[in-house]
Amino acid sequence: MRKWRCLICDFEYDEAKGLPDEGIAPGTRWEDIPDSWTCPDCGASKADFDMVPA
Amino acid sequence: MSAPLTILGSGHAGITLARDLRKLAPDLPLRLITREDGHYYYKPDLSKAFAAGKDADGLIKNPLEQLVDQLKAEVLVRKDVTAIDPAAHAVQVDGQWLPYSKLVLATGADVIRLPIAGDAATEVLSVNDREDYARFRGLLQPGARVLIIGAGLIGCEFANDLAAGGYAVRVVDIAGWPLNRLLPEAQGRALQDGLGKLGVTWQLGTSVASLDRVGGAIEARFSDDSRATVDVVLSAVGLRPRIRLAAEAGIACKAGIVVDDHLQTSAPDVYALGDCIEVNGRLLPYILPIANASRALAATLAGTPTKARFPAMPVIVKTPACPTLVNPPPPVAGSWEVTGTAPDLEAVYKDEAGKPLGFALTGAATSKRGQYVPLMPAIHEPA
């Protein structure tokens, strides 16, 4: 499982945890999140995220 | 070279727009003019930097050179724009008129300062940018006593950050509970208790009457005649959109710069974004609304007119001592309904007909955000 970090505000999406309160189940892969999804903290688009090096 | 599209301001709004614009218009001539030093930082980090162990330089996310490279833009730093001539399509900098193709005002907001008596009133600080933060941090000795004026969003965030960092924090506000303009009393008290457990001292229902220097410290006298001795005073009583430049150019302004659904001002080819605008008669001095608005404006500026949507957007209050999230209701008569057990409270603001217009969550209830957002009306939905 990987993590992705927002380049604007540092919010991290952790695939293992998902975002249950937004309806994204634990284990949801980054590529399976809709392109219309935006960062819950700053509103940046998916394209503004980078994978966190393991 | 043709006149560049020009953005005034290098805060979150100005830089987000420049980035969004570059995705759509890679070759458009672009110029940014800023009063700051041009190093990009994320403004909300200012009120959580102690916990993150970051000094003013540590907050920089992209040094100026990197930003210039990423944006392929000319960035004029430490420059004040002194006038706009919308008819001539030019802005004045250092006495020279620089032409623009289109202009975006992303000038942000100034801090409001309350008049206070006493010889130490001039020593009151505000933290509204990275340079302010450097000055503030430079004055704080370990364990310093800090008086924060204002128990709003920024005041509470700083209180949490500084108390967690080992400073003796006292917060004064004329209101009866923290975040009183955003939260019902029960949730305000939950936040008050959470920060209190961290060591924050509250002085509510009173205001600062005077600040006087006594030796190496500052003596604060309050309107209820109580006193406190502190080392540093931080004012956080609110923001006021920077509209002077626009107003002097004849651009329509009320509390903020007035924009239409395309974020265009009353002047042709002049647009505005961020904390300096008002939308539907409301100021939105928050981060989240900028993202949607910036994407729409970038599309418009790149040649595809796109209306900006302002959907319901909860504001995250960065107070880990009592996690808080609020979707502020519009200024419409109504009342809060609160459920739960402190500090885990859910509140819904309903108008007189029972329609939900806002909500606020504290403690563990903040995880229920996803249930409430869909119930909320948009801040502004273009026709």
mmCIF file of C-alpha atoms in Angstrom, chain B residues 44-309:
data_model
loop_
_atom_site.group_PDB
_atom_site.id
_atom_site.type_symbol
_atom_site.label_atom_id
_atom_site.label_comp_id
_atom_site.label_asym_id
_atom_site.label_seq_id
_atom_site.Cartn_x
_atom_site.Cartn_y
_atom_site.Cartn_z
ATOM 1 C CA PRO B 44 -2.183 27.999 6.905
ATOM 2 C CA ASP B 45 1.157 26.549 8.063
ATOM 3 C CA LEU B 46 1.863 29.831 9.881
ATOM 4 C CA SER B 47 -0.420 28.854 12.748
ATOM 5 C CA LYS B 48 0.894 25.299 13.128
ATOM 6 C CA ALA B 49 4.610 25.834 12.584
ATOM 7 C CA PHE B 50 5.768 25.349 16.194
ATOM 8 C CA ALA B 51 4.240 21.886 16.397
ATOM 9 C CA ALA B 52 5.850 21.078 13.064
ATOM 10 C CA GLY B 53 9.190 22.332 14.394
ATOM 11 C CA LYS B 54 9.542 24.828 11.550
ATOM 12 C CA ASP B 55 11.084 28.276 11.635
ATOM 13 C CA ALA B 56 10.296 30.895 8.992
ATOM 14 C CA ASP B 57 12.767 29.428 6.504
ATOM 15 C CA GLY B 58 11.523 25.911 7.209
ATOM 16 C CA LEU B 59 8.069 26.969 5.982
ATOM 17 C CA ILE B 60 9.328 27.637 2.460
ATOM 18 C CA LYS B 61 7.996 24.979 0.105
ATOM 19 C CA ASN B 62 9.399 26.387 -3.116
ATOM 20 C CA PRO B 63 12.245 28.913 -3.113
ATOM 21 C CA LEU B 64 11.724 31.789 -5.548
ATOM 22 C CA GLU B 65 14.129 30.399 -8.180
ATOM 23 C CA GLN B 66 12.256 27.080 -8.215
ATOM 24 C CA LEU B 67 8.908 28.828 -8.429
ATOM 25 C CA VAL B 68 10.061 30.985 -11.367
ATOM 26 C CA ASP B 69 11.249 27.837 -13.086
ATOM 27 C CA GLN B 70 8.000 25.920 -12.450
ATOM 28 C CA LEU B 71 5.737 28.764 -13.469
ATOM 29 C CA LYS B 72 7.860 30.085 -16.327
ATOM 30 C CA ALA B 73 6.862 33.511 -15.098
ATOM 31 C CA GLU B 74 8.553 36.807 -14.472
ATOM 32 C CA VAL B 75 8.247 37.432 -10.713
ATOM 33 C CA LEU B 76 8.802 40.966 -9.409
ATOM 34 C CA VAL B 77 9.478 40.705 -5.657
ATOM 35 C CA ARG B 78 9.264 43.318 -2.922
ATOM 36 C CA LYS B 79 7.339 45.600 -5.239
ATOM 37 C CA ASP B 80 4.301 47.643 -4.355
ATOM 38 C CA VAL B 81 1.834 48.331 -7.113
ATOM 39 C CA THR B 82 0.817 51.943 -6.533
ATOM 40 C CA ALA B 83 -1.959 52.331 -9.116
ATOM 41 C CA ILE B 84 -4.025 50.506 -11.734
ATOM 42 C CA ASP B 85 -5.179 52.148 -14.965
ATOM 43 C CA PRO B 86 -7.874 49.801 -16.303
ATOM 44 C CA ALA B 87 -8.473 51.913 -19.438
ATOM 45 C CA ALA B 88 -4.791 51.811 -20.408
ATOM 46 C CA HIS B 89 -4.352 48.185 -19.211
ATOM 47 C CA ALA B 90 -1.349 49.035 -17.050
ATOM 48 C CA VAL B 91 -0.182 48.916 -13.430
ATOM 49 C CA GLN B 92 2.235 51.358 -11.824
ATOM 50 C CA VAL B 93 5.353 50.012 -10.081
ATOM 51 C CA ASP B 94 8.222 52.243 -8.957
ATOM 52 C CA GLY B 95 6.742 55.103 -10.966
ATOM 53 C CA GLN B 96 6.705 53.070 -14.202
ATOM 54 C CA TRP B 97 3.614 51.839 -16.003
ATOM 55 C CA LEU B 98 3.767 48.131 -16.875
ATOM 56 C CA PRO B 99 1.227 46.952 -19.463
ATOM 57 C CA TYR B 100 -0.921 43.861 -18.898
ATOM 58 C CA SER B 101 -3.141 41.804 -21.178
ATOM 59 C CA LYS B 102 -5.389 40.749 -18.334
ATOM 60 C CA LEU B 103 -4.977 41.524 -14.640
ATOM 61 C CA VAL B 104 -5.824 39.361 -11.609
ATOM 62 C CA LEU B 105 -6.055 40.934 -8.174
ATOM 63 C CA ALA B 106 -4.993 38.353 -5.594
ATOM 64 C CA THR B 107 -4.028 40.913 -3.003
ATOM 65 C CA GLY B 108 -5.402 39.073 0.022
ATOM 66 C CA ALA B 109 -6.399 40.694 3.281
ATOM 67 C CA ASP B 110 -4.882 42.892 5.953
ATOM 68 C CA VAL B 111 -5.129 42.172 9.647
ATOM 69 C CA ILE B 112 -7.550 44.283 11.636
ATOM 70 C CA ARG B 113 -5.976 46.032 14.633
ATOM 71 C CA LEU B 114 -7.985 47.266 17.584
ATOM 72 C CA PRO B 115 -6.998 50.558 19.193
ATOM 73 C CA ILE B 116 -5.293 49.918 22.551
ATOM 74 C CA ALA B 117 -3.913 52.461 25.036
ATOM 75 C CA GLY B 118 -0.493 52.336 26.673
ATOM 76 C CA ASP B 119 3.147 52.668 25.689
ATOM 77 C CA ALA B 120 3.494 49.007 24.677
ATOM 78 C CA ALA B 121 0.549 49.081 22.252
ATOM 79 C CA THR B 122 2.997 49.588 19.380
ATOM 80 C CA GLU B 123 4.702 46.295 20.283
ATOM 81 C CA VAL B 124 1.622 44.208 19.433
ATOM 82 C CA LEU B 125 2.365 41.762 16.621
ATOM 83 C CA SER B 126 0.190 40.110 14.016
ATOM 84 C CA VAL B 127 1.193 37.115 11.930
ATOM 85 C CA ASN B 128 -0.215 37.374 8.427
ATOM 86 C CA ASP B 129 2.808 36.375 6.353
ATOM 87 C CA ARG B 130 6.135 34.580 6.662
ATOM 88 C CA GLU B 131 8.094 37.706 7.536
ATOM 89 C CA ASP B 132 5.672 38.479 10.378
ATOM 90 C CA TYR B 133 6.182 34.940 11.572
ATOM 91 C CA ALA B 134 9.968 35.313 11.558
ATOM 92 C CA ARG B 135 9.673 38.473 13.681
ATOM 93 C CA PHE B 136 7.240 36.815 16.102
ATOM 94 C CA ARG B 137 9.322 33.683 16.494
ATOM 95 C CA GLY B 138 12.461 35.751 17.002
ATOM 96 C CA LEU B 139 10.877 37.452 20.027
ATOM 97 C CA LEU B 140 9.807 34.254 21.786
ATOM 98 C CA GLN B 141 12.199 33.044 24.434
ATOM 99 C CA PRO B 142 11.609 29.461 25.633
ATOM 100 C CA GLY B 143 8.565 29.363 27.911
ATOM 101 C CA ALA B 144 7.572 32.949 27.101
ATOM 102 C CA ARG B 145 4.202 34.282 28.258
ATOM 103 C CA VAL B 146 2.076 35.095 25.221
ATOM 104 C CA LEU B 147 -1.138 37.098 25.240
ATOM 105 C CA ILE B 148 -3.329 36.405 22.208
ATOM 106 C CA ILE B 149 -6.011 38.990 21.470
ATOM 107 C CA GLY B 150 -8.901 37.274 19.708
ATOM 108 C CA ALA B 151 -10.375 33.785 20.176
ATOM 109 C CA GLY B 152 -11.319 33.320 16.533
ATOM 110 C CA LEU B 153 -9.915 30.834 14.071
ATOM 111 C CA ILE B 154 -6.368 32.183 13.945
ATOM 112 C CA GLY B 155 -6.249 33.011 17.665
ATOM 113 C CA CYS B 156 -7.319 29.475 18.628
ATOM 114 C CA GLU B 157 -4.909 27.851 16.178
ATOM 115 C CA PHE B 158 -1.993 29.885 17.515
ATOM 116 C CA ALA B 159 -3.087 29.161 21.094
ATOM 117 C CA ASN B 160 -2.967 25.432 20.403
ATOM 118 C CA ASP B 161 0.332 25.589 18.551
ATOM 119 C CA LEU B 162 2.085 27.772 21.133
ATOM 120 C CA ALA B 163 0.710 25.952 24.202
ATOM 121 C CA ALA B 164 1.810 22.622 22.714
ATOM 122 C CA GLY B 165 5.204 24.230 22.136
ATOM 123 C CA GLY B 166 5.634 24.974 25.849
ATOM 124 C CA TYR B 167 4.627 28.646 25.934
ATOM 125 C CA ALA B 168 2.330 30.113 28.587
ATOM 126 C CA VAL B 169 -0.664 31.209 26.526
ATOM 127 C CA ARG B 170 -3.470 33.505 27.607
ATOM 128 C CA VAL B 171 -6.324 34.320 25.214
ATOM 129 C CA VAL B 172 -8.544 37.362 25.645
ATOM 130 C CA ASP B 173 -11.785 37.980 23.748
ATOM 131 C CA ILE B 174 -14.837 40.107 24.362
ATOM 132 C CA ALA B 175 -16.973 37.124 23.299
ATOM 133 C CA GLY B 176 -18.207 34.555 25.798
ATOM 134 C CA TRP B 177 -16.627 31.510 24.124
ATOM 135 C CA PRO B 178 -13.978 30.741 21.505
ATOM 136 C CA LEU B 179 -15.024 30.848 17.835
ATOM 137 C CA ASN B 180 -18.285 32.458 18.921
ATOM 138 C CA ARG B 181 -19.049 33.622 15.384
ATOM 139 C CA LEU B 182 -18.689 30.099 13.989
ATOM 140 C CA LEU B 183 -19.748 27.692 16.767
ATOM 141 C CA PRO B 184 -22.688 27.323 19.155
ATOM 142 C CA GLU B 185 -21.763 27.755 22.808
ATOM 143 C CA ALA B 186 -21.562 24.032 23.663
ATOM 144 C CA GLN B 187 -18.935 23.431 21.002
ATOM 145 C CA GLY B 188 -17.091 26.632 21.846
ATOM 146 C CA ARG B 189 -16.865 25.377 25.435
ATOM 147 C CA ALA B 190 -15.554 22.013 24.230
ATOM 148 C CA LEU B 191 -12.796 23.826 22.367
ATOM 149 C CA GLN B 192 -12.171 26.037 25.388
ATOM 150 C CA ASP B 193 -11.810 22.960 27.635
ATOM 151 C CA GLY B 194 -9.569 21.133 25.155
ATOM 152 C CA LEU B 195 -7.185 24.059 24.909
ATOM 153 C CA GLY B 196 -7.486 24.644 28.663
ATOM 154 C CA LYS B 197 -6.180 21.116 29.317
ATOM 155 C CA LEU B 198 -3.186 22.034 27.187
ATOM 156 C CA GLY B 199 -2.505 24.943 29.530
ATOM 157 C CA VAL B 200 -4.251 27.835 27.771
ATOM 158 C CA THR B 201 -5.677 30.454 30.178
ATOM 159 C CA TRP B 202 -8.901 32.084 29.000
ATOM 160 C CA GLN B 203 -9.971 35.624 29.650
ATOM 161 C CA LEU B 204 -13.389 35.768 27.998
ATOM 162 C CA GLY B 205 -16.040 38.464 28.046
ATOM 163 C CA THR B 206 -13.371 41.111 28.423
ATOM 164 C CA SER B 207 -11.028 43.163 26.274
ATOM 165 C CA VAL B 208 -7.575 44.698 26.527
ATOM 166 C CA ALA B 209 -7.725 48.204 27.945
ATOM 167 C CA SER B 210 -4.012 48.993 27.911
ATOM 168 C CA LEU B 211 -0.547 47.544 27.447
ATOM 169 C CA ASP B 212 2.419 49.102 29.241
ATOM 170 C CA ARG B 213 6.059 48.187 29.342
ATOM 171 C CA VAL B 214 7.253 47.377 32.858
ATOM 172 C CA GLY B 215 10.909 46.461 32.833
ATOM 173 C CA GLY B 216 11.466 43.488 30.572
ATOM 174 C CA ALA B 217 7.791 42.576 30.369
ATOM 175 C CA ILE B 218 4.428 43.990 29.291
ATOM 176 C CA GLU B 219 1.633 44.609 31.747
ATOM 177 C CA ALA B 220 -1.811 44.090 30.251
ATOM 178 C CA ARG B 221 -4.813 45.679 31.911
ATOM 179 C CA PHE B 222 -8.243 44.376 30.932
ATOM 180 C CA SER B 223 -11.658 46.033 30.802
ATOM 181 C CA ASP B 224 -12.732 44.032 33.879
ATOM 182 C CA ASP B 225 -9.773 45.616 35.745
ATOM 183 C CA SER B 226 -7.814 42.362 35.961
ATOM 184 C CA ARG B 227 -4.149 42.393 34.990
ATOM 185 C CA ALA B 228 -1.586 40.030 33.548
ATOM 186 C CA THR B 229 2.155 40.218 32.931
ATOM 187 C CA VAL B 230 3.225 38.867 29.565
ATOM 188 C CA ASP B 231 6.252 38.899 27.256
ATOM 189 C CA VAL B 232 4.692 39.037 23.800
ATOM 190 C CA VAL B 233 1.269 40.171 22.552
ATOM 191 C CA LEU B 234 -0.221 38.690 19.385
ATOM 192 C CA SER B 235 -3.303 40.271 17.821
ATOM 193 C CA ALA B 236 -5.623 37.945 15.871
ATOM 194 C CA VAL B 237 -8.937 39.748 15.679
ATOM 195 C CA GLY B 238 -9.741 39.278 12.020
ATOM 196 C CA LEU B 239 -9.008 40.198 8.430
ATOM 197 C CA ARG B 240 -10.143 42.924 6.076
ATOM 198 C CA PRO B 241 -9.867 42.491 2.281
ATOM 199 C CA ARG B 242 -7.233 44.670 0.622
ATOM 200 C CA ILE B 243 -9.381 46.728 -1.721
ATOM 201 C CA ARG B 244 -7.684 50.149 -1.729
ATOM 202 C CA LEU B 245 -5.855 49.685 -5.025
ATOM 203 C CA ALA B 246 -8.995 48.467 -6.790
ATOM 204 C CA ALA B 247 -11.208 51.137 -5.229
ATOM 205 C CA GLU B 248 -8.808 53.925 -6.235
ATOM 206 C CA ALA B 249 -8.904 52.619 -9.817
ATOM 207 C CA GLY B 250 -12.678 52.975 -9.835
ATOM 208 C CA ILE B 251 -13.306 49.222 -9.590
ATOM 209 C CA ALA B 252 -16.511 48.377 -7.691
ATOM 210 C CA CYS B 253 -15.861 47.307 -4.101
ATOM 211 C CA LYS B 254 -18.011 46.722 -1.055
ATOM 212 C CA ALA B 255 -16.402 44.958 1.917
ATOM 213 C CA GLY B 256 -14.393 43.075 -0.695
ATOM 214 C CA ILE B 257 -13.786 43.505 -4.417
ATOM 215 C CA VAL B 258 -17.062 42.763 -6.206
ATOM 216 C CA VAL B 259 -16.822 40.034 -8.864
ATOM 217 C CA ASP B 260 -19.284 38.386 -11.237
ATOM 218 C CA ASP B 261 -19.699 34.643 -11.827
ATOM 219 C CA HIS B 262 -16.526 34.640 -13.942
ATOM 220 C CA LEU B 263 -14.635 36.409 -11.153
ATOM 221 C CA GLN B 264 -14.393 39.503 -13.332
ATOM 222 C CA THR B 265 -14.482 42.858 -11.569
ATOM 223 C CA SER B 266 -16.405 45.869 -12.829
ATOM 224 C CA ALA B 267 -13.384 46.712 -15.043
ATOM 225 C CA PRO B 268 -12.861 44.869 -18.349
ATOM 226 C CA ASP B 269 -9.989 42.344 -18.264
ATOM 227 C CA VAL B 270 -9.543 42.763 -14.509
ATOM 228 C CA TYR B 271 -10.343 39.725 -12.355
ATOM 229 C CA ALA B 272 -10.001 38.990 -8.641
ATOM 230 C CA LEU B 273 -9.519 35.863 -6.525
ATOM 231 C CA GLY B 274 -9.022 34.843 -2.908
ATOM 232 C CA ASP B 275 -9.369 36.732 0.362
ATOM 233 C CA CYS B 276 -9.776 40.123 -1.368
ATOM 234 C CA ILE B 277 -13.138 39.322 -2.988
ATOM 235 C CA GLU B 278 -16.673 39.002 -1.775
ATOM 236 C CA VAL B 279 -19.014 36.357 -3.124
ATOM 237 C CA ASN B 280 -22.762 36.732 -2.777
ATOM 238 C CA GLY B 281 -22.140 39.445 -0.201
ATOM 239 C CA ARG B 282 -19.905 37.167 1.883
ATOM 240 C CA LEU B 283 -16.186 37.222 2.554
ATOM 241 C CA LEU B 284 -14.536 33.812 2.392
ATOM 242 C CA PRO B 285 -11.162 34.137 4.089
ATOM 243 C CA TYR B 286 -10.513 30.412 3.866
ATOM 244 C CA ILE B 287 -8.273 28.159 1.808
ATOM 245 C CA LEU B 288 -10.722 25.696 0.311
ATOM 246 C CA PRO B 289 -12.860 28.065 -1.817
ATOM 247 C CA ILE B 290 -9.739 29.230 -3.661
ATOM 248 C CA ALA B 291 -9.081 25.874 -5.346
ATOM 249 C CA ASN B 292 -12.374 25.652 -7.268
ATOM 250 C CA ALA B 293 -12.385 29.342 -8.074
ATOM 251 C CA SER B 294 -8.806 29.213 -9.334
ATOM 252 C CA ARG B 295 -9.493 26.310 -11.692
ATOM 253 C CA ALA B 296 -12.484 28.154 -13.162
ATOM 254 C CA LEU B 297 -10.586 31.417 -13.518
ATOM 255 C CA ALA B 298 -7.607 29.675 -15.140
ATOM 256 C CA ALA B 299 -9.955 28.186 -17.736
ATOM 257 C CA THR B 300 -11.568 31.575 -18.361
ATOM 258 C CA LEU B 301 -8.193 33.275 -18.748
ATOM 259 C CA ALA B 302 -7.011 30.496 -21.069
ATOM 260 C CA GLY B 303 -9.947 31.188 -23.382
ATOM 261 C CA THR B 304 -12.816 29.012 -22.120
ATOM 262 C CA PRO B 305 -15.189 31.199 -20.094
ATOM 263 C CA THR B 306 -16.028 29.164 -16.976
ATOM 264 C CA LYS B 307 -18.183 30.221 -14.063
ATOM 265 C CA ALA B 308 -16.752 29.729 -10.580
ATOM 266 C CA ARG B 309 -18.718 27.452 -8.286
#
